[in-house]
Short mmCIF file of C-alpha atoms and ligand atoms in Angstrom, two decimals:
data_model
loop_
_atom_site.label_atom_id
_atom_site.label_comp_id
_atom_site.label_asym_id
_atom_site.label_seq_id
_atom_site.Cartn_x
_atom_site.Cartn_y
_atom_site.Cartn_z
CA UNK A 25 40.31 -15.40 0.72
CA UNK A 26 43.67 -16.76 -0.37
CA UNK A 27 42.92 -19.97 1.51
CA UNK A 28 39.77 -20.58 -0.54
CA UNK A 29 40.17 -21.91 -4.10
CA UNK A 30 38.42 -19.40 -6.32
CA UNK A 31 37.90 -19.08 -10.03
CA UNK A 32 39.79 -16.08 -11.42
CA UNK A 33 38.74 -14.82 -14.85
CA UNK A 34 41.14 -13.72 -17.58
CA UNK A 35 40.22 -10.14 -16.66
CA UNK A 36 41.53 -10.75 -13.15
CA UNK A 37 38.03 -10.69 -11.68
CA UNK A 38 37.86 -12.93 -8.63
CA UNK A 39 34.90 -15.30 -8.88
CA UNK A 40 33.04 -17.75 -6.65
CA UNK A 41 34.67 -20.36 -4.47
CA UNK A 42 35.44 -23.39 -6.68
CA UNK A 43 32.54 -25.78 -6.10
CA UNK A 44 34.57 -28.75 -7.33
CA UNK A 45 36.92 -28.29 -4.38
CA UNK A 46 34.76 -26.79 -1.60
CA UNK A 47 31.22 -28.21 -1.43
CA UNK A 48 28.46 -25.75 -2.17
CA UNK A 49 26.80 -26.44 1.17
CA UNK A 50 29.87 -25.17 3.01
CA UNK A 51 32.05 -22.14 2.77
CA UNK A 52 31.16 -18.45 2.82
CA UNK A 53 27.55 -17.26 2.93
CA UNK A 54 28.02 -14.51 0.36
CA UNK A 55 25.83 -14.24 -2.76
CA UNK A 56 26.85 -17.02 -5.21
CA UNK A 57 29.86 -17.62 -2.92
CA UNK A 58 31.48 -14.53 -4.41
CA UNK A 59 34.21 -12.65 -2.56
CA UNK A 60 33.26 -10.02 -0.02
CA UNK A 61 33.84 -6.42 -1.01
CA UNK A 62 36.81 -6.15 1.37
CA UNK A 63 38.46 -9.13 -0.37
CA UNK A 64 38.80 -7.51 -3.80
CA UNK A 65 40.72 -4.50 -5.04
CA UNK A 66 38.07 -3.36 -7.51
CA UNK A 67 34.30 -3.77 -7.72
CA UNK A 68 32.16 -3.25 -10.80
CA UNK A 69 28.91 -4.61 -9.34
CA UNK A 70 28.18 -4.77 -5.62
CA UNK A 71 25.50 -7.10 -4.27
CA UNK A 72 24.06 -5.22 -1.31
CA UNK A 73 21.63 -6.57 1.30
CA UNK A 74 18.99 -4.37 2.91
CA UNK A 75 17.32 -6.39 5.69
CA UNK A 76 14.37 -4.10 6.28
CA UNK A 77 10.60 -4.66 6.25
CA UNK A 78 9.08 -1.90 8.37
CA UNK A 79 7.25 -0.57 5.29
CA UNK A 80 5.02 -3.59 4.67
CA UNK A 81 1.23 -3.45 4.66
CA UNK A 82 0.45 -7.15 5.10
CA UNK A 83 2.72 -10.09 5.98
CA UNK A 84 6.08 -9.05 7.48
CA UNK A 85 9.32 -10.97 7.10
CA UNK A 86 11.23 -9.56 4.11
CA UNK A 87 13.91 -8.40 6.56
CA UNK A 88 15.17 -11.97 6.28
CA UNK A 89 15.23 -11.80 2.47
CA UNK A 90 18.93 -11.04 1.87
CA UNK A 91 20.12 -13.99 3.92
CA UNK A 92 17.60 -16.34 2.32
CA UNK A 93 18.54 -15.29 -1.22
CA UNK A 94 22.22 -15.71 -0.45
CA UNK A 95 21.62 -19.22 0.92
CA UNK A 96 19.57 -20.16 -2.15
CA UNK A 97 22.28 -18.75 -4.44
CA UNK A 98 24.85 -21.40 -3.52
CA UNK A 99 23.99 -23.53 -6.54
CA UNK A 100 24.59 -20.82 -9.14
CA UNK A 101 27.33 -21.67 -11.61
CA UNK A 102 29.71 -19.33 -13.48
CA UNK A 103 28.44 -19.67 -17.10
CA UNK A 104 25.03 -18.40 -18.32
CA UNK A 105 24.24 -20.42 -21.46
CA UNK A 106 21.03 -18.62 -22.49
CA UNK A 107 22.89 -15.30 -22.67
CA UNK A 108 26.30 -16.82 -23.46
CA UNK A 109 28.07 -14.82 -20.80
CA UNK A 110 30.17 -15.26 -17.67
CA UNK A 111 28.44 -12.94 -15.18
CA UNK A 112 31.59 -13.00 -13.01
CA UNK A 113 33.99 -12.86 -15.97
CA UNK A 114 34.94 -9.37 -17.14
CA UNK A 115 33.15 -7.58 -14.34
CA UNK A 116 34.22 -7.93 -10.73
CA UNK A 117 31.17 -8.76 -8.62
CA UNK A 118 31.44 -8.71 -4.84
CA UNK A 119 29.10 -9.05 -1.89
CA UNK A 120 28.98 -5.77 0.04
CA UNK A 121 27.14 -7.29 3.01
CA UNK A 122 24.08 -5.72 4.62
CA UNK A 123 23.24 -2.15 5.50
CA UNK A 124 22.43 -1.68 9.20
CA UNK A 125 18.96 -0.18 9.02
CA UNK A 126 16.80 1.00 11.95
CA UNK A 127 13.69 -1.23 12.06
CA UNK A 128 11.82 1.17 14.36
CA UNK A 129 12.10 4.44 12.41
CA UNK A 130 11.07 4.43 8.78
CA UNK A 131 12.35 7.91 7.93
CA UNK A 132 15.72 7.17 9.47
CA UNK A 133 15.83 3.82 7.65
CA UNK A 134 15.23 5.46 4.28
CA UNK A 135 17.95 8.03 5.03
CA UNK A 136 20.36 5.27 6.06
CA UNK A 137 19.70 3.28 2.88
CA UNK A 138 20.19 6.38 0.73
CA UNK A 139 23.43 7.37 2.46
CA UNK A 140 24.73 3.81 2.57
CA UNK A 141 24.08 3.25 -1.13
CA UNK A 142 25.55 6.65 -2.04
CA UNK A 143 28.70 6.01 0.00
CA UNK A 144 29.16 2.58 -1.55
CA UNK A 145 28.76 3.92 -5.08
CA UNK A 146 31.15 6.82 -4.46
CA UNK A 147 33.76 4.67 -2.75
CA UNK A 148 33.80 1.85 -5.30
CA UNK A 149 32.22 3.21 -8.49
CA UNK A 150 30.15 0.03 -8.49
CA UNK A 151 26.67 -0.50 -9.88
CA UNK A 152 24.35 -1.81 -7.17
CA UNK A 153 22.29 -4.99 -7.24
CA UNK A 154 20.30 -4.74 -4.03
CA UNK A 155 18.59 -7.61 -2.22
CA UNK A 156 15.64 -6.52 -0.08
CA UNK A 157 13.96 -5.99 2.11
CA UNK A 158 10.53 -4.66 1.26
CA UNK A 159 9.82 -2.40 -1.71
CA UNK A 160 10.19 0.80 0.33
CA UNK A 161 13.93 0.53 -0.32
CA UNK A 162 13.52 1.28 -4.03
CA UNK A 163 12.92 4.99 -3.31
CA UNK A 164 16.30 5.77 -1.69
CA UNK A 165 18.03 3.54 -4.26
CA UNK A 166 16.38 5.48 -7.10
CA UNK A 167 17.50 8.74 -5.52
CA UNK A 168 21.09 7.53 -5.67
CA UNK A 169 20.70 6.24 -9.24
CA UNK A 170 19.23 9.60 -10.25
CA UNK A 171 22.20 11.50 -8.77
CA UNK A 172 24.52 9.58 -11.05
CA UNK A 173 22.42 9.14 -14.19
CA UNK A 174 19.58 11.66 -14.15
CA UNK A 175 15.99 10.50 -14.68
CA UNK A 176 15.92 6.73 -15.10
CA UNK A 177 13.47 4.47 -16.90
CA UNK A 178 12.12 2.14 -14.24
CA UNK A 179 11.27 -1.37 -15.36
CA UNK A 180 9.13 -2.48 -12.46
CA UNK A 181 8.21 -6.17 -12.27
CA UNK A 182 5.47 -6.61 -9.68
CA UNK A 183 1.92 -7.78 -9.10
CA UNK A 184 1.15 -4.32 -7.75
CA UNK A 185 1.48 -0.77 -9.05
CA UNK A 186 3.26 0.52 -5.92
CA UNK A 187 2.17 4.02 -6.93
CA UNK A 188 -0.46 4.49 -4.24
CA UNK A 189 -0.39 7.72 -2.26
CA UNK A 190 -0.48 6.81 1.45
CA UNK A 191 -1.40 4.04 3.87
CA UNK A 192 -2.85 5.18 7.21
CA UNK A 193 -1.59 8.60 6.21
CA UNK A 194 1.99 7.35 5.82
CA UNK A 195 3.69 8.48 2.59
CA UNK A 196 6.68 6.11 2.75
CA UNK A 197 5.65 2.44 2.54
CA UNK A 198 6.24 -0.55 0.28
CA UNK A 199 3.12 0.37 -1.71
CA UNK A 200 4.16 3.94 -2.51
CA UNK A 201 7.82 4.15 -3.59
CA UNK A 202 7.18 4.79 -7.29
CA UNK A 203 4.67 7.59 -6.66
CA UNK A 204 7.23 9.31 -4.44
CA UNK A 205 9.96 8.67 -7.02
CA UNK A 206 7.81 10.18 -9.78
CA UNK A 207 6.95 13.20 -7.62
CA UNK A 208 10.64 13.72 -6.87
CA UNK A 209 11.48 13.74 -10.59
CA UNK A 210 13.65 10.63 -10.37
CA UNK A 211 11.89 8.81 -13.24
CA UNK A 212 11.85 9.16 -16.99
CA UNK A 213 8.08 9.41 -17.23
CA UNK A 214 8.10 8.61 -20.92
CA UNK A 215 9.98 5.33 -20.54
CA UNK A 216 8.92 3.59 -17.29
CA UNK A 217 6.68 0.56 -17.15
CA UNK A 218 5.27 -2.14 -14.92
CA UNK A 219 5.09 -5.79 -15.93
CA UNK A 220 3.00 -8.40 -14.14
CA UNK A 221 0.23 -6.19 -12.78
CA UNK A 222 -2.84 -8.09 -11.61
CA UNK A 223 -5.30 -8.45 -8.81
CA UNK A 224 -7.86 -6.10 -7.33
CA UNK A 225 -7.15 -2.37 -7.03
CA UNK A 226 -8.54 0.18 -4.58
CA UNK A 227 -10.51 2.03 -7.25
CA UNK A 228 -10.97 2.57 -10.96
CA UNK A 229 -8.85 5.72 -10.59
CA UNK A 230 -5.69 3.80 -9.69
CA UNK A 231 -4.66 3.03 -13.27
CA UNK A 232 -5.24 6.57 -14.67
CA UNK A 233 -3.31 8.01 -11.71
CA UNK A 234 -0.52 5.54 -12.34
CA UNK A 235 -0.38 6.63 -15.99
CA UNK A 236 -0.16 10.28 -14.89
CA UNK A 237 2.86 9.33 -12.76
CA UNK A 238 4.62 8.07 -15.89
CA UNK A 239 4.06 4.33 -16.05
CA UNK A 240 2.83 2.04 -18.79
CA UNK A 241 1.22 -1.04 -17.21
CA UNK A 242 1.66 -4.43 -18.82
CA UNK A 243 -0.73 -6.79 -17.11
CA UNK A 244 0.12 -10.37 -16.21
CA UNK A 245 -2.47 -11.84 -18.54
CA UNK A 246 -0.78 -10.19 -21.53
CA UNK A 247 1.97 -12.79 -21.21
CA UNK A 248 -0.65 -15.46 -21.78
CA UNK A 249 -2.56 -13.61 -24.50
CA UNK A 250 0.29 -12.04 -26.50
CA UNK A 251 3.20 -14.24 -25.52
CA UNK A 252 6.61 -13.52 -24.08
CA UNK A 253 8.23 -12.16 -27.24
CA UNK A 254 5.46 -9.60 -27.79
CA UNK A 255 5.75 -8.44 -24.18
CA UNK A 256 9.52 -8.11 -24.50
CA UNK A 257 9.01 -6.02 -27.64
CA UNK A 258 6.58 -3.71 -25.80
CA UNK A 259 9.01 -3.32 -22.90
CA UNK A 260 11.96 -2.57 -25.19
CA UNK A 261 9.91 -0.04 -27.16
CA UNK A 262 8.90 1.70 -23.95
CA UNK A 263 12.39 1.79 -22.41
CA UNK A 264 14.03 3.11 -25.56
CA UNK A 265 17.65 4.05 -24.93
CA UNK A 266 17.15 5.58 -21.48
CA UNK A 267 19.26 4.40 -18.53
CA UNK A 268 17.23 1.60 -16.92
CA UNK A 269 16.69 0.70 -13.29
CA UNK A 270 15.17 -2.79 -12.92
CA UNK A 271 13.12 -3.38 -9.77
CA UNK A 272 11.87 -6.94 -9.25
CA UNK A 273 9.25 -7.56 -6.60
CA UNK A 274 9.28 -11.34 -6.29
CA UNK A 275 5.47 -11.25 -6.01
CA UNK A 276 5.45 -10.67 -9.77
CA UNK A 277 5.67 -14.47 -9.76
CA UNK A 278 2.62 -16.56 -9.10
CA UNK A 279 2.38 -17.77 -5.49
CA UNK A 280 2.97 -21.28 -6.88
CA UNK A 281 6.44 -20.10 -7.93
CA UNK A 282 7.11 -17.69 -5.07
CA UNK A 283 4.99 -18.36 -1.99
CA UNK A 284 7.52 -16.69 0.30
CA UNK A 285 6.40 -13.11 -0.02
CA UNK A 286 4.29 -10.63 1.90
CA UNK A 287 1.51 -9.66 -0.51
CA UNK A 288 0.81 -12.62 -2.80
CA UNK A 289 -1.64 -12.37 -5.73
CA UNK A 290 -3.03 -15.24 -7.80
CA UNK A 291 -2.47 -15.38 -11.55
CA UNK A 292 1.17 -14.38 -11.72
CA UNK A 293 4.14 -15.16 -13.93
CA UNK A 294 6.00 -18.42 -13.93
CA UNK A 295 9.67 -18.20 -13.06
CA UNK A 296 10.40 -19.28 -16.64
CA UNK A 297 8.41 -16.31 -17.97
CA UNK A 298 10.20 -13.89 -15.66
CA UNK A 299 13.65 -15.20 -16.60
CA UNK A 300 12.65 -15.19 -20.28
CA UNK A 301 11.57 -11.58 -20.01
CA UNK A 302 14.85 -10.58 -18.38
CA UNK A 303 16.81 -12.41 -21.09
CA UNK A 304 15.08 -10.19 -23.65
CA UNK A 305 16.82 -7.15 -22.13
CA UNK A 306 20.30 -7.98 -23.41
CA UNK A 307 22.35 -4.88 -24.20
CA UNK A 308 20.25 -2.36 -22.29
CA UNK A 309 22.09 0.34 -20.30
CA UNK A 310 21.08 -0.97 -16.86
CA UNK A 311 22.28 1.35 -14.09
CA UNK A 312 20.93 -0.46 -11.03
CA UNK A 313 18.59 -3.21 -9.94
CA UNK A 314 16.91 -4.72 -6.93
CA UNK A 315 15.13 -7.94 -5.95
CA UNK A 316 12.72 -7.33 -3.10
CA UNK A 317 9.90 -8.78 -0.97
CA UNK A 318 11.36 -12.24 -0.36
CA UNK A 319 9.92 -13.31 3.01
CA UNK A 320 11.34 -16.73 3.88
CA UNK A 321 8.92 -17.53 6.72
CA UNK A 322 6.24 -18.23 4.07
CA UNK A 323 8.57 -20.06 1.69
CA UNK A 324 8.57 -23.80 1.05
CA UNK A 325 11.57 -25.85 -0.05
CA UNK A 326 13.42 -22.59 -0.94
CA UNK A 327 11.12 -22.06 -3.96
CA UNK A 328 11.10 -18.29 -3.56
CA UNK A 329 14.74 -18.04 -2.57
CA UNK A 330 15.84 -20.04 -5.59
CA UNK A 331 13.67 -17.95 -7.91
CA UNK A 332 15.08 -14.74 -6.43
CA UNK A 333 18.67 -16.01 -6.64
CA UNK A 334 18.21 -16.87 -10.31
CA UNK A 335 16.63 -13.49 -11.02
CA UNK A 336 19.62 -11.82 -9.36
CA UNK A 337 21.98 -14.00 -11.40
CA UNK A 338 20.21 -13.02 -14.64
CA UNK A 339 20.46 -9.37 -13.63
CA UNK A 340 24.21 -9.83 -13.13
CA UNK A 341 24.38 -11.42 -16.59
CA UNK A 342 22.58 -8.41 -18.08
CA UNK A 343 24.96 -6.06 -16.27
CA UNK A 344 27.86 -8.00 -17.78
CA UNK A 345 26.33 -7.46 -21.25
CA UNK A 346 25.44 -3.76 -21.01
CA UNK A 347 27.13 -1.21 -23.26
CA UNK A 348 30.55 0.03 -22.13
CA UNK A 349 29.46 3.61 -21.74
CA UNK A 350 26.09 4.70 -20.49
CA UNK A 351 24.80 8.13 -19.49
MN1 MN B 776 6.17 -4.12 -4.77
#
């Protein structure tokens, strides 16, 4: 690392490789060209890859998501003007690499993700920003967040509820993590919500069941009807002051903005709406986040990768702006 010119913040946090001296299209393949975890002596936020997609119900390929998001993150710059923050300034952010997850055994994979995330948190004290991978990975990540913070308010940005019961009798899939999380008591059932829900459901019972599991659904068309500010207000009112886990399924975006995903649905958010929504969350006690379901084989011109990289960057900005102490 000493051979690469890096920005170093006043706090001592080691930042990205200096893009004015090493071109962005070269150099390390870490997220935002940040240092690797083994190159820093402290870590406040770890960017963790989980290349795993054995839980998908339709198009596979999200196992290649972490690498694609990292590649598309090369153009990120150190200052976030909309939030007036340096995401790599006071907090040390580092790339923790990828977990080695068994693609042939779903139960073992979930156990590996849980143990890997737990070990990383215990070893470093870092908050995790995880790059998936399919949405199955949210369940073990929520288990680890719950161990540290108790029941968390989940802000779930997705086209789909992901609170279905089983597929082909299987309880652990990318369409079921939030039902399992609710059953396991990981969620604050008074403060969790979905944003971006749309598309056909299996039955008229899906939404009442989802409500029983502790979620408020905010449908995609509410952004059009009520506007972004009103949706932000509803989200903030729902989350209250609970510790928040933000889970972003990139299919919350319209396929025009994120074609590279496994279960696309028409009528989704623009990337500007999604980033605007995230920017409304300034100051929340965010305790973990993920960006999942990026499947580069269906992407075009890095549209989805760029959107996901910017979402991850905005999440890092929000983590930089969270209160000092949180539960
Ligand atoms: Mn999902």
